[in-house]
Structure formats: structure tokens, C-alpha cells
Amino acid sequence: MAGEEIKVGSVVQLKSGGPHMTVSQIGHGQYDDYASAWCDWFVQDKPPWKQEHGVFPMTSLKLIG
């Protein structure tokens, strides 16, 4: 993944671990001085899936696959 950057549609994971997430938006929060990624993911491996979402600093994410 060297040389690739995180963008909308990228699959990412927190550097500390956790589920694979899809980036849906990149920008700055209302009070943030740093770039953030809005991410979506599912918490169960079979239906009914529960969608979750969160906002994470770009520096806390790594590209997957």
C-alpha cells in the first residue's frame, strides 16, 4: 500500500485493530484542526447486519488490501 492514500471508498482499519471500514467522507470536523475520515462498517458476520459509523483522525487509519 506504499504510496497509496486514503480516499472516499477506501477500505481502512484503525492502526490498533478492529473491523474493516469503508471511508464515506474526508474532511475537517467543525472543531478539528486535523483531517478526519467518516467511516461505515457492519458489526455482525451474518444477517441481520447492524451498520455502525464513526469519525476518525486520518493518522489513526491504515489502508487494507
CSV table of N, CA, C and O in Angstrom, one decimal, residues 27-57:
chain,number,residue,atom,x,y,z
A,27,GLY,N,-12.7,15.0,5.5
A,27,GLY,CA,-12.7,16.5,5.7
A,27,GLY,C,-12.3,16.9,7.1
A,27,GLY,O,-11.6,16.1,7.8
A,28,HIS,N,-12.7,18.0,7.6
A,28,HIS,CA,-12.4,18.5,8.9
A,28,HIS,C,-13.7,18.7,9.6
A,28,HIS,O,-14.7,19.2,9.1
A,29,GLY,N,-13.7,18.2,10.9
A,29,GLY,CA,-14.9,18.4,11.7
A,29,GLY,C,-15.0,19.9,12.1
A,29,GLY,O,-14.1,20.7,11.9
A,30,GLN,N,-16.1,20.3,12.6
A,30,GLN,CA,-16.4,21.7,12.9
A,30,GLN,C,-15.3,22.3,13.8
A,30,GLN,O,-15.0,23.4,13.7
A,31,TYR,N,-14.8,21.5,14.8
A,31,TYR,CA,-13.8,22.0,15.7
A,31,TYR,C,-12.5,21.3,15.6
A,31,TYR,O,-11.6,21.5,16.5
A,32,ASP,N,-12.2,20.6,14.5
A,32,ASP,CA,-11.0,19.9,14.3
A,32,ASP,C,-9.9,20.7,13.6
A,32,ASP,O,-10.3,21.4,12.6
A,33,ASP,N,-8.7,20.6,13.9
A,33,ASP,CA,-7.6,21.2,13.2
A,33,ASP,C,-6.9,20.1,12.3
A,33,ASP,O,-5.8,20.4,11.8
A,34,TYR,N,-7.4,18.9,12.3
A,34,TYR,CA,-6.8,17.8,11.6
A,34,TYR,C,-7.8,17.1,10.7
A,34,TYR,O,-9.0,17.2,10.9
A,35,ALA,N,-7.3,16.5,9.6
A,35,ALA,CA,-8.2,15.8,8.7
A,35,ALA,C,-8.8,14.5,9.3
A,35,ALA,O,-8.1,13.8,10.1
A,36,SER,N,-10.0,14.3,9.0
A,36,SER,CA,-10.7,13.1,9.6
A,36,SER,C,-11.4,12.4,8.5
A,36,SER,O,-11.7,12.9,7.4
A,37,ALA,N,-11.7,11.1,8.8
A,37,ALA,CA,-12.4,10.3,7.8
A,37,ALA,C,-13.7,9.8,8.5
A,37,ALA,O,-13.7,9.3,9.6
A,38,TRP,N,-14.8,9.9,7.8
A,38,TRP,CA,-16.1,9.4,8.2
A,38,TRP,C,-16.2,8.0,7.7
A,38,TRP,O,-16.0,7.8,6.5
A,39,CYS,N,-16.4,7.0,8.5
A,39,CYS,CA,-16.3,5.6,8.1
A,39,CYS,C,-17.6,4.8,8.5
A,39,CYS,O,-18.3,5.2,9.5
A,40,ASP,N,-17.9,3.8,7.7
A,40,ASP,CA,-19.1,2.9,8.0
A,40,ASP,C,-18.6,1.5,8.0
A,40,ASP,O,-17.7,1.1,7.3
A,41,TRP,N,-19.2,0.6,8.9
A,41,TRP,CA,-18.9,-0.8,8.9
A,41,TRP,C,-20.1,-1.5,9.5
A,41,TRP,O,-21.0,-1.0,10.0
A,42,PHE,N,-20.0,-2.9,9.4
A,42,PHE,CA,-21.0,-3.7,9.9
A,42,PHE,C,-20.5,-4.5,11.1
A,42,PHE,O,-19.3,-4.9,11.1
A,43,VAL,N,-21.3,-4.8,12.1
A,43,VAL,CA,-20.8,-5.4,13.4
A,43,VAL,C,-21.1,-6.9,13.4
A,43,VAL,O,-20.5,-7.6,14.3
A,44,GLN,N,-21.9,-7.5,12.6
A,44,GLN,CA,-22.2,-8.9,12.6
A,44,GLN,C,-21.8,-9.5,11.3
A,44,GLN,O,-21.8,-8.9,10.2
A,45,ASP,N,-21.4,-10.8,11.3
A,45,ASP,CA,-20.9,-11.5,10.1
A,45,ASP,C,-22.1,-12.2,9.4
A,45,ASP,O,-21.8,-12.9,8.4
A,46,LYS,N,-23.3,-12.1,9.8
A,46,LYS,CA,-24.5,-12.7,9.2
A,46,LYS,C,-25.7,-11.8,9.4
A,46,LYS,O,-25.7,-11.1,10.4
A,47,PRO,N,-26.7,-11.9,8.5
A,47,PRO,CA,-27.9,-11.1,8.7
A,47,PRO,C,-28.6,-11.4,10.0
A,47,PRO,O,-28.5,-12.5,10.5
A,48,PRO,N,-29.2,-10.5,10.7
A,48,PRO,CA,-29.4,-9.1,10.2
A,48,PRO,C,-28.1,-8.2,10.6
A,48,PRO,O,-27.7,-8.2,11.7
A,49,TRP,N,-27.5,-7.6,9.6
A,49,TRP,CA,-26.3,-6.8,9.9
A,49,TRP,C,-26.7,-5.5,10.5
A,49,TRP,O,-27.8,-4.9,10.2
A,50,LYS,N,-25.9,-5.0,11.4
A,50,LYS,CA,-26.1,-3.7,12.1
A,50,LYS,C,-25.0,-2.8,11.6
A,50,LYS,O,-23.8,-3.0,11.8
A,51,GLN,N,-25.4,-1.7,10.9
A,51,GLN,CA,-24.5,-0.7,10.4
A,51,GLN,C,-24.1,0.2,11.5
A,51,GLN,O,-24.9,0.7,12.3
A,52,GLU,N,-22.8,0.5,11.6
A,52,GLU,CA,-22.2,1.5,12.6
A,52,GLU,C,-21.4,2.5,11.8
A,52,GLU,O,-21.1,2.3,10.6
A,53,HIS,N,-21.1,3.6,12.4
A,53,HIS,CA,-20.4,4.7,11.7
A,53,HIS,C,-19.6,5.5,12.8
A,53,HIS,O,-20.0,5.5,14.0
A,54,GLY,N,-18.6,6.1,12.4
A,54,GLY,CA,-17.8,6.9,13.3
A,54,GLY,C,-16.8,7.8,12.5
A,54,GLY,O,-16.7,7.7,11.3
A,55,VAL,N,-16.2,8.8,13.2
A,55,VAL,CA,-15.3,9.7,12.6
A,55,VAL,C,-14.0,9.5,13.3
A,55,VAL,O,-13.9,9.5,14.5
A,56,PHE,N,-12.9,9.4,12.5
A,56,PHE,CA,-11.6,9.0,13.0
A,56,PHE,C,-10.5,10.0,12.4
A,56,PHE,O,-10.6,10.3,11.2
A,57,PRO,N,-9.5,10.3,13.2
A,57,PRO,CA,-8.4,11.1,12.6
A,57,PRO,C,-7.7,10.3,11.5
A,57,PRO,O,-7.5,9.0,11.7
